[in-house]
Amino acid sequence: MQRAGGLWSKLISFNNLFRAYRKARLGKGRTSAIAHFALELEPELLSLQRELGRGDYRPGDYRLFTIYERKPRRIAAAPFRDRVVHHAIMNVIEPPIDRAFIHDSYACRGGKGVHAAVDRYQYWACRYSYVLKLDIARYFPSIDHEILKRKLRRYIKDHRVLRLLDLIIDGSPDEPGMLTYFAGDDLLTPLARRVGIPIGNLTSQFFANLFLNDLDHFVKQQLGCRAYLRYVDDMVVLGNDKRRLWTIRGRVEEHLAHARLRLHPNKVHVTRTIHGVDLLGYRVFPDFRRLRDDNGHRFARKLRKFASGYAKGRILWEDIDPVVQSWIGHAAHADTSGLRARIFSQTIFRRGTGREAPGA
């Protein structure tokens, strides 16, 4: 692939920054940071444009917090101003680089997504007897900065864009965790290498796709796996030869070691497709799928909290409805009509005055 150039003037153009602002605020509700930025929109965008153009731009501090969904995840939320810059970057670098991705890479790409990935898997599950499921241990916290920068330089030649990307990568919060050693390391190697990109950044999602693109091509082209797909670090390979799938697992592990990544020891399995596989929030069989049990339980708890907050006047229905509709849309892609009826029949949205919410 020819490296992309001539991107900088497009990136810092006022039109691109304005488009990035609109994307950054989409679906984010009414926060004070967004309201303040919107109140001084033109001066804020012009200030960003000047800082970027002069090379003075520096990312702000992340807000760190932990969410608990199946397992704790540390989320790093960038200031809204920086999120505008992230969208401005993605507007110009994503289209040329996306063409280098394989068809069956499904995360954070136009026309792809969770449901398309599950549909594709189910299509293959009707044709193959076995599935190899792979997952990378602590993927986002393990992404090596030096290797990521090297990969970006294979696709982009504009040095000012690369300098800005380096700034964002270098600004990642430090990731606590165990030291991981690979072949050729000495005692101090892991201490000398910075690792980890923040879950929550738009740029991080793209970096995560790019970082494993070499692996995708290795599996598809060198190992000859036609039925292979990836969603971030969730990977599946299907086939009719169980022994060959275990061999592929070993080859993938060797390839990942060059990128200083390891497979999760407890999340590598070869099973029959007819027995079903946990994939992207569903339990998927060749001819039907169910929602994972923990997904339904989590949403039921969230719905009860919403109902309590709504009754006390602490939350508006307009803030609740998009979350509810999003979950319904996800659940509707599985055999869940009974589950949905049960969850919604158990929760009533009513203000303290006794007036029920519209659509509840």
mmCIF file of N, CA and C in Angstrom, residues 87-208:
data_model
loop_
_atom_site.group_PDB
_atom_site.id
_atom_site.type_symbol
_atom_site.label_atom_id
_atom_site.label_comp_id
_atom_site.label_asym_id
_atom_site.label_seq_id
_atom_site.Cartn_x
_atom_site.Cartn_y
_atom_site.Cartn_z
ATOM 1 N N HIS A 87 -11.252 13.271 16.553
ATOM 2 C CA HIS A 87 -12.146 13.107 15.398
ATOM 3 C C HIS A 87 -11.559 13.776 14.155
ATOM 4 N N ALA A 88 -10.919 14.920 14.337
ATOM 5 C CA ALA A 88 -10.296 15.604 13.193
ATOM 6 C C ALA A 88 -9.217 14.720 12.566
ATOM 7 N N ILE A 89 -8.444 14.046 13.415
ATOM 8 C CA ILE A 89 -7.412 13.131 12.918
ATOM 9 C C ILE A 89 -8.051 11.978 12.150
ATOM 10 N N MET A 90 -9.066 11.370 12.759
ATOM 11 C CA MET A 90 -9.669 10.199 12.146
ATOM 12 C C MET A 90 -10.354 10.534 10.826
ATOM 13 N N ASN A 91 -10.902 11.740 10.719
ATOM 14 C CA ASN A 91 -11.552 12.144 9.463
ATOM 15 C C ASN A 91 -10.607 12.031 8.281
ATOM 16 N N VAL A 92 -9.302 12.258 8.511
ATOM 17 C CA VAL A 92 -8.364 12.290 7.377
ATOM 18 C C VAL A 92 -7.504 11.032 7.261
ATOM 19 N N ILE A 93 -7.207 10.332 8.371
ATOM 20 C CA ILE A 93 -6.317 9.168 8.244
ATOM 21 C C ILE A 93 -7.071 7.852 8.079
ATOM 22 N N GLU A 94 -8.321 7.808 8.559
ATOM 23 C CA GLU A 94 -9.030 6.529 8.510
ATOM 24 C C GLU A 94 -9.370 6.083 7.089
ATOM 25 N N PRO A 95 -9.911 6.956 6.209
ATOM 26 C CA PRO A 95 -10.300 6.466 4.874
ATOM 27 C C PRO A 95 -9.167 5.802 4.094
ATOM 28 N N PRO A 96 -7.963 6.409 4.012
ATOM 29 C CA PRO A 96 -6.922 5.727 3.216
ATOM 30 C C PRO A 96 -6.399 4.458 3.870
ATOM 31 N N ILE A 97 -6.332 4.418 5.210
ATOM 32 C CA ILE A 97 -5.768 3.248 5.884
ATOM 33 C C ILE A 97 -6.779 2.109 5.952
ATOM 34 N N ASP A 98 -8.060 2.444 6.067
ATOM 35 C CA ASP A 98 -9.088 1.406 6.170
ATOM 36 C C ASP A 98 -9.047 0.458 4.980
ATOM 37 N N ARG A 99 -8.615 0.946 3.839
ATOM 38 C CA ARG A 99 -8.553 0.100 2.647
ATOM 39 C C ARG A 99 -7.549 -1.043 2.794
ATOM 40 N N ALA A 100 -6.612 -0.895 3.736
ATOM 41 C CA ALA A 100 -5.604 -1.939 3.947
ATOM 42 C C ALA A 100 -6.096 -3.037 4.871
ATOM 43 N N PHE A 101 -7.245 -2.834 5.534
ATOM 44 C CA PHE A 101 -7.773 -3.829 6.461
ATOM 45 C C PHE A 101 -8.471 -4.946 5.690
ATOM 46 N N ILE A 102 -8.481 -6.132 6.274
ATOM 47 C CA ILE A 102 -9.194 -7.245 5.637
ATOM 48 C C ILE A 102 -10.703 -7.007 5.748
ATOM 49 N N HIS A 103 -11.447 -7.673 4.892
ATOM 50 C CA HIS A 103 -12.905 -7.524 4.896
ATOM 51 C C HIS A 103 -13.497 -7.919 6.240
ATOM 52 N N ASP A 104 -12.941 -8.952 6.867
ATOM 53 C CA ASP A 104 -13.539 -9.519 8.078
ATOM 54 C C ASP A 104 -12.920 -8.984 9.364
ATOM 55 N N SER A 105 -12.520 -7.724 9.355
ATOM 56 C CA SER A 105 -12.188 -6.990 10.575
ATOM 57 C C SER A 105 -13.380 -6.077 10.844
ATOM 58 N N TYR A 106 -14.046 -6.244 11.992
ATOM 59 C CA TYR A 106 -15.390 -5.693 12.152
ATOM 60 C C TYR A 106 -15.530 -4.556 13.154
ATOM 61 N N ALA A 107 -14.508 -4.219 13.907
ATOM 62 C CA ALA A 107 -14.672 -3.221 14.965
ATOM 63 C C ALA A 107 -14.509 -1.805 14.432
ATOM 64 N N CYS A 108 -15.447 -0.926 14.799
ATOM 65 C CA CYS A 108 -15.317 0.515 14.569
ATOM 66 C C CYS A 108 -15.020 0.851 13.109
ATOM 67 N N ARG A 109 -15.749 0.216 12.196
ATOM 68 C CA ARG A 109 -15.601 0.489 10.774
ATOM 69 C C ARG A 109 -16.983 0.647 10.162
ATOM 70 N N GLY A 110 -17.072 1.526 9.183
ATOM 71 C CA GLY A 110 -18.338 1.753 8.514
ATOM 72 C C GLY A 110 -18.871 0.486 7.866
ATOM 73 N N GLY A 111 -20.162 0.203 8.103
ATOM 74 C CA GLY A 111 -20.783 -0.972 7.511
ATOM 75 C C GLY A 111 -20.433 -2.280 8.192
ATOM 76 N N LYS A 112 -19.681 -2.213 9.296
ATOM 77 C CA LYS A 112 -19.294 -3.435 10.019
ATOM 78 C C LYS A 112 -20.012 -3.453 11.365
ATOM 79 N N GLY A 113 -19.299 -3.786 12.448
ATOM 80 C CA GLY A 113 -19.889 -3.766 13.770
ATOM 81 C C GLY A 113 -20.191 -5.157 14.310
ATOM 82 N N VAL A 114 -20.702 -5.181 15.549
ATOM 83 C CA VAL A 114 -20.950 -6.429 16.264
ATOM 84 C C VAL A 114 -21.907 -7.342 15.508
ATOM 85 N N HIS A 115 -23.025 -6.790 15.060
ATOM 86 C CA HIS A 115 -24.063 -7.642 14.466
ATOM 87 C C HIS A 115 -23.623 -8.217 13.122
ATOM 88 N N ALA A 116 -22.882 -7.437 12.358
ATOM 89 C CA ALA A 116 -22.352 -7.960 11.093
ATOM 90 C C ALA A 116 -21.345 -9.072 11.363
ATOM 91 N N ALA A 117 -20.534 -8.923 12.413
ATOM 92 C CA ALA A 117 -19.554 -9.955 12.767
ATOM 93 C C ALA A 117 -20.250 -11.246 13.185
ATOM 94 N N VAL A 118 -21.294 -11.128 14.002
ATOM 95 C CA VAL A 118 -22.016 -12.322 14.453
ATOM 96 C C VAL A 118 -22.736 -12.990 13.277
ATOM 97 N N ASP A 119 -23.304 -12.183 12.383
ATOM 98 C CA ASP A 119 -23.943 -12.751 11.188
ATOM 99 C C ASP A 119 -22.935 -13.537 10.351
ATOM 100 N N ARG A 120 -21.747 -12.969 10.197
ATOM 101 C CA ARG A 120 -20.706 -13.624 9.391
ATOM 102 C C ARG A 120 -20.279 -14.939 10.049
ATOM 103 N N TYR A 121 -20.083 -14.887 11.376
ATOM 104 C CA TYR A 121 -19.706 -16.105 12.085
ATOM 105 C C TYR A 121 -20.782 -17.185 11.904
ATOM 106 N N GLN A 122 -22.037 -16.792 12.055
ATOM 107 C CA GLN A 122 -23.119 -17.770 11.978
ATOM 108 C C GLN A 122 -23.203 -18.388 10.574
ATOM 109 N N TYR A 123 -22.929 -17.602 9.567
ATOM 110 C CA TYR A 123 -22.893 -18.115 8.196
ATOM 111 C C TYR A 123 -21.845 -19.218 8.085
ATOM 112 N N TRP A 124 -20.650 -18.973 8.658
ATOM 113 C CA TRP A 124 -19.588 -19.976 8.613
ATOM 114 C C TRP A 124 -19.903 -21.175 9.504
ATOM 115 N N ALA A 125 -20.551 -20.927 10.653
ATOM 116 C CA ALA A 125 -20.842 -22.016 11.595
ATOM 117 C C ALA A 125 -21.741 -23.079 10.973
ATOM 118 N N CYS A 126 -22.520 -22.697 9.968
ATOM 119 C CA CYS A 126 -23.362 -23.668 9.262
ATOM 120 C C CYS A 126 -22.549 -24.532 8.297
ATOM 121 N N ARG A 127 -21.300 -24.148 8.050
ATOM 122 C CA ARG A 127 -20.495 -24.814 7.030
ATOM 123 C C ARG A 127 -19.264 -25.523 7.596
ATOM 124 N N TYR A 128 -18.891 -25.219 8.836
ATOM 125 C CA TYR A 128 -17.697 -25.819 9.433
ATOM 126 C C TYR A 128 -18.049 -26.490 10.756
ATOM 127 N N SER A 129 -17.291 -27.512 11.103
ATOM 128 C CA SER A 129 -17.595 -28.315 12.298
ATOM 129 C C SER A 129 -16.980 -27.760 13.571
ATOM 130 N N TYR A 130 -15.835 -27.075 13.458
ATOM 131 C CA TYR A 130 -15.111 -26.628 14.643
ATOM 132 C C TYR A 130 -14.802 -25.134 14.564
ATOM 133 N N VAL A 131 -14.640 -24.537 15.751
ATOM 134 C CA VAL A 131 -14.246 -23.133 15.820
ATOM 135 C C VAL A 131 -13.143 -22.984 16.855
ATOM 136 N N LEU A 132 -12.102 -22.249 16.467
ATOM 137 C CA LEU A 132 -11.023 -21.841 17.369
ATOM 138 C C LEU A 132 -11.296 -20.405 17.787
ATOM 139 N N LYS A 133 -11.453 -20.177 19.093
ATOM 140 C CA LYS A 133 -11.703 -18.830 19.615
ATOM 141 C C LYS A 133 -10.457 -18.359 20.345
ATOM 142 N N LEU A 134 -10.018 -17.137 20.020
ATOM 143 C CA LEU A 134 -8.791 -16.573 20.572
ATOM 144 C C LEU A 134 -9.063 -15.203 21.172
ATOM 145 N N ASP A 135 -8.314 -14.884 22.206
ATOM 146 C CA ASP A 135 -8.455 -13.590 22.875
ATOM 147 C C ASP A 135 -7.075 -13.196 23.389
ATOM 148 N N ILE A 136 -6.724 -11.925 23.282
ATOM 149 C CA ILE A 136 -5.408 -11.452 23.722
ATOM 150 C C ILE A 136 -5.471 -10.977 25.165
ATOM 151 N N ALA A 137 -4.493 -11.364 25.941
ATOM 152 C CA ALA A 137 -4.449 -10.971 27.350
ATOM 153 C C ALA A 137 -4.169 -9.473 27.469
ATOM 154 N N ARG A 138 -5.063 -8.754 28.163
ATOM 155 C CA ARG A 138 -4.898 -7.322 28.474
ATOM 156 C C ARG A 138 -4.456 -6.554 27.213
ATOM 157 N N TYR A 139 -5.296 -6.588 26.194
ATOM 158 C CA TYR A 139 -4.866 -6.080 24.891
ATOM 159 C C TYR A 139 -4.519 -4.589 24.918
ATOM 160 N N PHE A 140 -5.477 -3.729 25.243
ATOM 161 C CA PHE A 140 -5.200 -2.291 25.221
ATOM 162 C C PHE A 140 -4.039 -1.915 26.154
ATOM 163 N N PRO A 141 -3.998 -2.438 27.389
ATOM 164 C CA PRO A 141 -2.873 -2.095 28.274
ATOM 165 C C PRO A 141 -1.524 -2.641 27.811
ATOM 166 N N SER A 142 -1.518 -3.573 26.843
ATOM 167 C CA SER A 142 -0.264 -4.206 26.416
ATOM 168 C C SER A 142 0.288 -3.664 25.107
ATOM 169 N N ILE A 143 -0.442 -2.783 24.434
ATOM 170 C CA ILE A 143 0.023 -2.289 23.130
ATOM 171 C C ILE A 143 1.290 -1.463 23.315
ATOM 172 N N ASP A 144 2.345 -1.889 22.667
ATOM 173 C CA ASP A 144 3.672 -1.280 22.805
ATOM 174 C C ASP A 144 3.757 -0.006 21.972
ATOM 175 N N HIS A 145 4.146 1.109 22.603
ATOM 176 C CA HIS A 145 4.161 2.409 21.922
ATOM 177 C C HIS A 145 5.131 2.423 20.739
ATOM 178 N N GLU A 146 6.309 1.907 20.931
ATOM 179 C CA GLU A 146 7.308 1.943 19.862
ATOM 180 C C GLU A 146 6.854 1.145 18.646
ATOM 181 N N ILE A 147 6.287 -0.021 18.888
ATOM 182 C CA ILE A 147 5.805 -0.855 17.781
ATOM 183 C C ILE A 147 4.622 -0.185 17.089
ATOM 184 N N LEU A 148 3.714 0.410 17.861
ATOM 185 C CA LEU A 148 2.568 1.108 17.272
ATOM 186 C C LEU A 148 3.025 2.251 16.377
ATOM 187 N N LYS A 149 3.976 3.051 16.834
ATOM 188 C CA LYS A 149 4.479 4.170 16.025
ATOM 189 C C LYS A 149 5.115 3.656 14.736
ATOM 190 N N ARG A 150 5.826 2.546 14.840
ATOM 191 C CA ARG A 150 6.461 1.972 13.653
ATOM 192 C C ARG A 150 5.401 1.523 12.650
ATOM 193 N N LYS A 151 4.337 0.922 13.133
ATOM 194 C CA LYS A 151 3.257 0.475 12.246
ATOM 195 C C LYS A 151 2.581 1.663 11.567
ATOM 196 N N LEU A 152 2.334 2.742 12.323
ATOM 197 C CA LEU A 152 1.715 3.931 11.738
ATOM 198 C C LEU A 152 2.561 4.503 10.606
ATOM 199 N N ARG A 153 3.872 4.442 10.746
ATOM 200 C CA ARG A 153 4.758 4.987 9.719
ATOM 201 C C ARG A 153 4.775 4.152 8.448
ATOM 202 N N ARG A 154 4.256 2.952 8.503
ATOM 203 C CA ARG A 154 4.124 2.146 7.285
ATOM 204 C C ARG A 154 2.944 2.586 6.435
ATOM 205 N N TYR A 155 2.026 3.355 7.019
ATOM 206 C CA TYR A 155 0.817 3.771 6.312
ATOM 207 C C TYR A 155 0.751 5.278 6.068
ATOM 208 N N ILE A 156 1.484 6.061 6.863
ATOM 209 C CA ILE A 156 1.406 7.526 6.781
ATOM 210 C C ILE A 156 2.814 8.082 6.594
ATOM 211 N N LYS A 157 2.969 9.027 5.665
ATOM 212 C CA LYS A 157 4.278 9.642 5.465
ATOM 213 C C LYS A 157 4.309 11.116 5.857
ATOM 214 N N ASP A 158 3.154 11.697 6.182
ATOM 215 C CA ASP A 158 3.075 13.106 6.576
ATOM 216 C C ASP A 158 3.657 13.249 7.983
ATOM 217 N N HIS A 159 4.834 13.892 8.096
ATOM 218 C CA HIS A 159 5.546 13.910 9.372
ATOM 219 C C HIS A 159 4.809 14.722 10.439
ATOM 220 N N ARG A 160 4.022 15.724 10.045
ATOM 221 C CA ARG A 160 3.293 16.515 11.044
ATOM 222 C C ARG A 160 2.121 15.720 11.618
ATOM 223 N N VAL A 161 1.473 14.922 10.778
ATOM 224 C CA VAL A 161 0.422 14.050 11.290
ATOM 225 C C VAL A 161 1.021 13.001 12.227
ATOM 226 N N LEU A 162 2.157 12.446 11.838
ATOM 227 C CA LEU A 162 2.810 11.444 12.682
ATOM 228 C C LEU A 162 3.245 12.041 14.014
ATOM 229 N N ARG A 163 3.721 13.280 13.987
ATOM 230 C CA ARG A 163 4.133 13.926 15.239
ATOM 231 C C ARG A 163 2.927 14.107 16.166
ATOM 232 N N LEU A 164 1.781 14.460 15.601
ATOM 233 C CA LEU A 164 0.577 14.620 16.407
ATOM 234 C C LEU A 164 0.118 13.267 16.964
ATOM 235 N N LEU A 165 0.181 12.226 16.158
ATOM 236 C CA LEU A 165 -0.173 10.888 16.634
ATOM 237 C C LEU A 165 0.777 10.433 17.742
ATOM 238 N N ASP A 166 2.067 10.733 17.581
ATOM 239 C CA ASP A 166 3.035 10.402 18.635
ATOM 240 C C ASP A 166 2.687 11.113 19.933
ATOM 241 N N LEU A 167 2.253 12.359 19.825
ATOM 242 C CA LEU A 167 1.894 13.149 21.001
ATOM 243 C C LEU A 167 0.730 12.495 21.750
ATOM 244 N N ILE A 168 -0.250 12.014 21.001
ATOM 245 C CA ILE A 168 -1.406 11.355 21.620
ATOM 246 C C ILE A 168 -0.996 10.027 22.259
ATOM 247 N N ILE A 169 -0.166 9.267 21.559
ATOM 248 C CA ILE A 169 0.304 7.989 22.108
ATOM 249 C C ILE A 169 1.131 8.222 23.369
ATOM 250 N N ASP A 170 2.055 9.178 23.316
ATOM 251 C CA ASP A 170 2.912 9.464 24.468
ATOM 252 C C ASP A 170 2.124 9.991 25.662
ATOM 253 N N GLY A 171 0.963 10.604 25.383
ATOM 254 C CA GLY A 171 0.141 11.149 26.459
ATOM 255 C C GLY A 171 -0.747 10.125 27.139
ATOM 256 N N SER A 172 -0.652 8.859 26.717
ATOM 257 C CA SER A 172 -1.471 7.811 27.334
ATOM 258 C C SER A 172 -1.119 7.672 28.812
ATOM 259 N N PRO A 173 -2.125 7.502 29.669
ATOM 260 C CA PRO A 173 -1.838 7.287 31.092
ATOM 261 C C PRO A 173 -1.013 6.017 31.286
ATOM 262 N N ASP A 174 -0.155 6.030 32.275
ATOM 263 C CA ASP A 174 0.642 4.841 32.569
ATOM 264 C C ASP A 174 -0.270 3.692 32.975
ATOM 265 N N GLU A 175 0.073 2.510 32.489
ATOM 266 C CA GLU A 175 -0.740 1.326 32.761
ATOM 267 C C GLU A 175 -0.088 0.486 33.849
ATOM 268 N N PRO A 176 -0.729 0.378 35.015
ATOM 269 C CA PRO A 176 -0.188 -0.515 36.036
ATOM 270 C C PRO A 176 -0.388 -1.963 35.626
ATOM 271 N N GLY A 177 0.505 -2.814 36.065
ATOM 272 C CA GLY A 177 0.340 -4.229 35.728
ATOM 273 C C GLY A 177 1.637 -4.983 35.865
ATOM 274 N N MET A 178 1.558 -6.286 35.554
ATOM 275 C CA MET A 178 2.733 -7.128 35.692
ATOM 276 C C MET A 178 3.689 -6.891 34.522
ATOM 277 N N LEU A 179 4.974 -7.075 34.789
ATOM 278 C CA LEU A 179 5.963 -6.993 33.730
ATOM 279 C C LEU A 179 5.882 -8.261 32.881
ATOM 280 N N THR A 180 5.952 -8.095 31.557
ATOM 281 C CA THR A 180 5.868 -9.227 30.641
ATOM 282 C C THR A 180 7.152 -9.309 29.840
ATOM 283 N N TYR A 181 7.758 -10.497 29.841
ATOM 284 C CA TYR A 181 9.024 -10.697 29.156
ATOM 285 C C TYR A 181 8.818 -11.548 27.907
ATOM 286 N N PHE A 182 9.613 -11.221 26.869
ATOM 287 C CA PHE A 182 9.581 -11.964 25.623
ATOM 288 C C PHE A 182 11.000 -12.388 25.270
ATOM 289 N N ALA A 183 11.115 -13.264 24.289
ATOM 290 C CA ALA A 183 12.421 -13.778 23.880
ATOM 291 C C ALA A 183 13.355 -12.618 23.524
ATOM 292 N N GLY A 184 14.567 -12.676 24.053
ATOM 293 C CA GLY A 184 15.544 -11.636 23.773
ATOM 294 C C GLY A 184 15.562 -10.497 24.773
ATOM 295 N N ASP A 185 14.582 -10.435 25.659
ATOM 296 C CA ASP A 185 14.547 -9.379 26.669
ATOM 297 C C ASP A 185 15.614 -9.619 27.723
ATOM 298 N N ASP A 186 16.145 -8.520 28.286
ATOM 299 C CA ASP A 186 16.929 -8.645 29.504
ATOM 300 C C ASP A 186 16.048 -8.221 30.671
ATOM 301 N N LEU A 187 16.610 -8.136 31.854
ATOM 302 C CA LEU A 187 15.828 -7.875 33.055
ATOM 303 C C LEU A 187 15.110 -6.537 32.998
ATOM 304 N N LEU A 188 15.704 -5.546 32.319
ATOM 305 C CA LEU A 188 15.165 -4.189 32.337
ATOM 306 C C LEU A 188 14.328 -3.836 31.112
ATOM 307 N N THR A 189 14.258 -4.726 30.122
ATOM 308 C CA THR A 189 13.550 -4.394 28.874
ATOM 309 C C THR A 189 12.108 -3.944 29.098
ATOM 310 N N PRO A 190 11.286 -4.700 29.841
ATOM 311 C CA PRO A 190 9.902 -4.247 30.022
ATOM 312 C C PRO A 190 9.790 -2.892 30.722
ATOM 313 N N LEU A 191 10.757 -2.573 31.578
ATOM 314 C CA LEU A 191 10.730 -1.284 32.271
ATOM 315 C C LEU A 191 11.060 -0.131 31.328
ATOM 316 N N ALA A 192 11.818 -0.418 30.282
ATOM 317 C CA ALA A 192 12.250 0.629 29.352
ATOM 318 C C ALA A 192 11.229 0.906 28.255
ATOM 319 N N ARG A 193 10.231 0.053 28.113
ATOM 320 C CA ARG A 193 9.253 0.193 27.033
ATOM 321 C C ARG A 193 7.935 0.675 27.604
ATOM 322 N N ARG A 194 7.369 1.735 27.021
ATOM 323 C CA ARG A 194 6.050 2.208 27.441
ATOM 324 C C ARG A 194 4.982 1.418 26.699
ATOM 325 N N VAL A 195 3.966 1.017 27.427
ATOM 326 C CA VAL A 195 2.877 0.247 26.842
ATOM 327 C C VAL A 195 1.546 0.811 27.299
ATOM 328 N N GLY A 196 0.496 0.493 26.528
ATOM 329 C CA GLY A 196 -0.866 0.826 26.924
ATOM 330 C C GLY A 196 -1.416 2.063 26.246
ATOM 331 N N ILE A 197 -2.610 1.911 25.676
ATOM 332 C CA ILE A 197 -3.356 3.049 25.137
ATOM 333 C C ILE A 197 -4.721 3.071 25.825
ATOM 334 N N PRO A 198 -5.287 4.251 26.018
ATOM 335 C CA PRO A 198 -6.494 4.357 26.850
ATOM 336 C C PRO A 198 -7.752 3.827 26.163
ATOM 337 N N ILE A 199 -8.441 2.904 26.860
ATOM 338 C CA ILE A 199 -9.759 2.487 26.396
ATOM 339 C C ILE A 199 -10.687 3.692 26.486
ATOM 340 N N GLY A 200 -11.399 3.994 25.443
ATOM 341 C CA GLY A 200 -12.310 5.129 25.445
ATOM 342 C C GLY A 200 -11.967 6.170 24.393
ATOM 343 N N ASN A 201 -10.696 6.246 24.007
ATOM 344 C CA ASN A 201 -10.308 7.172 22.948
ATOM 345 C C ASN A 201 -10.730 6.653 21.575
ATOM 346 N N LEU A 202 -11.239 7.543 20.743
ATOM 347 C CA LEU A 202 -11.524 7.175 19.353
ATOM 348 C C LEU A 202 -10.245 6.715 18.661
ATOM 349 N N THR A 203 -9.145 7.413 18.900
ATOM 350 C CA THR A 203 -7.877 7.039 18.275
ATOM 351 C C THR A 203 -7.422 5.660 18.745
ATOM 352 N N SER A 204 -7.685 5.335 20.014
ATOM 353 C CA SER A 204 -7.272 4.027 20.535
ATOM 354 C C SER A 204 -7.983 2.902 19.806
ATOM 355 N N GLN A 205 -9.255 3.090 19.509
ATOM 356 C CA GLN A 205 -10.007 2.059 18.784
ATOM 357 C C GLN A 205 -9.380 1.813 17.414
ATOM 358 N N PHE A 206 -8.982 2.897 16.765
ATOM 359 C CA PHE A 206 -8.349 2.757 15.451
ATOM 360 C C PHE A 206 -6.962 2.117 15.585
ATOM 361 N N PHE A 207 -6.188 2.570 16.578
ATOM 362 C CA PHE A 207 -4.870 1.976 16.797
ATOM 363 C C PHE A 207 -4.985 0.470 17.038
ATOM 364 N N ALA A 208 -6.011 0.066 17.793
ATOM 365 C CA ALA A 208 -6.200 -1.351 18.106
ATOM 366 C C ALA A 208 -6.478 -2.159 16.841
#
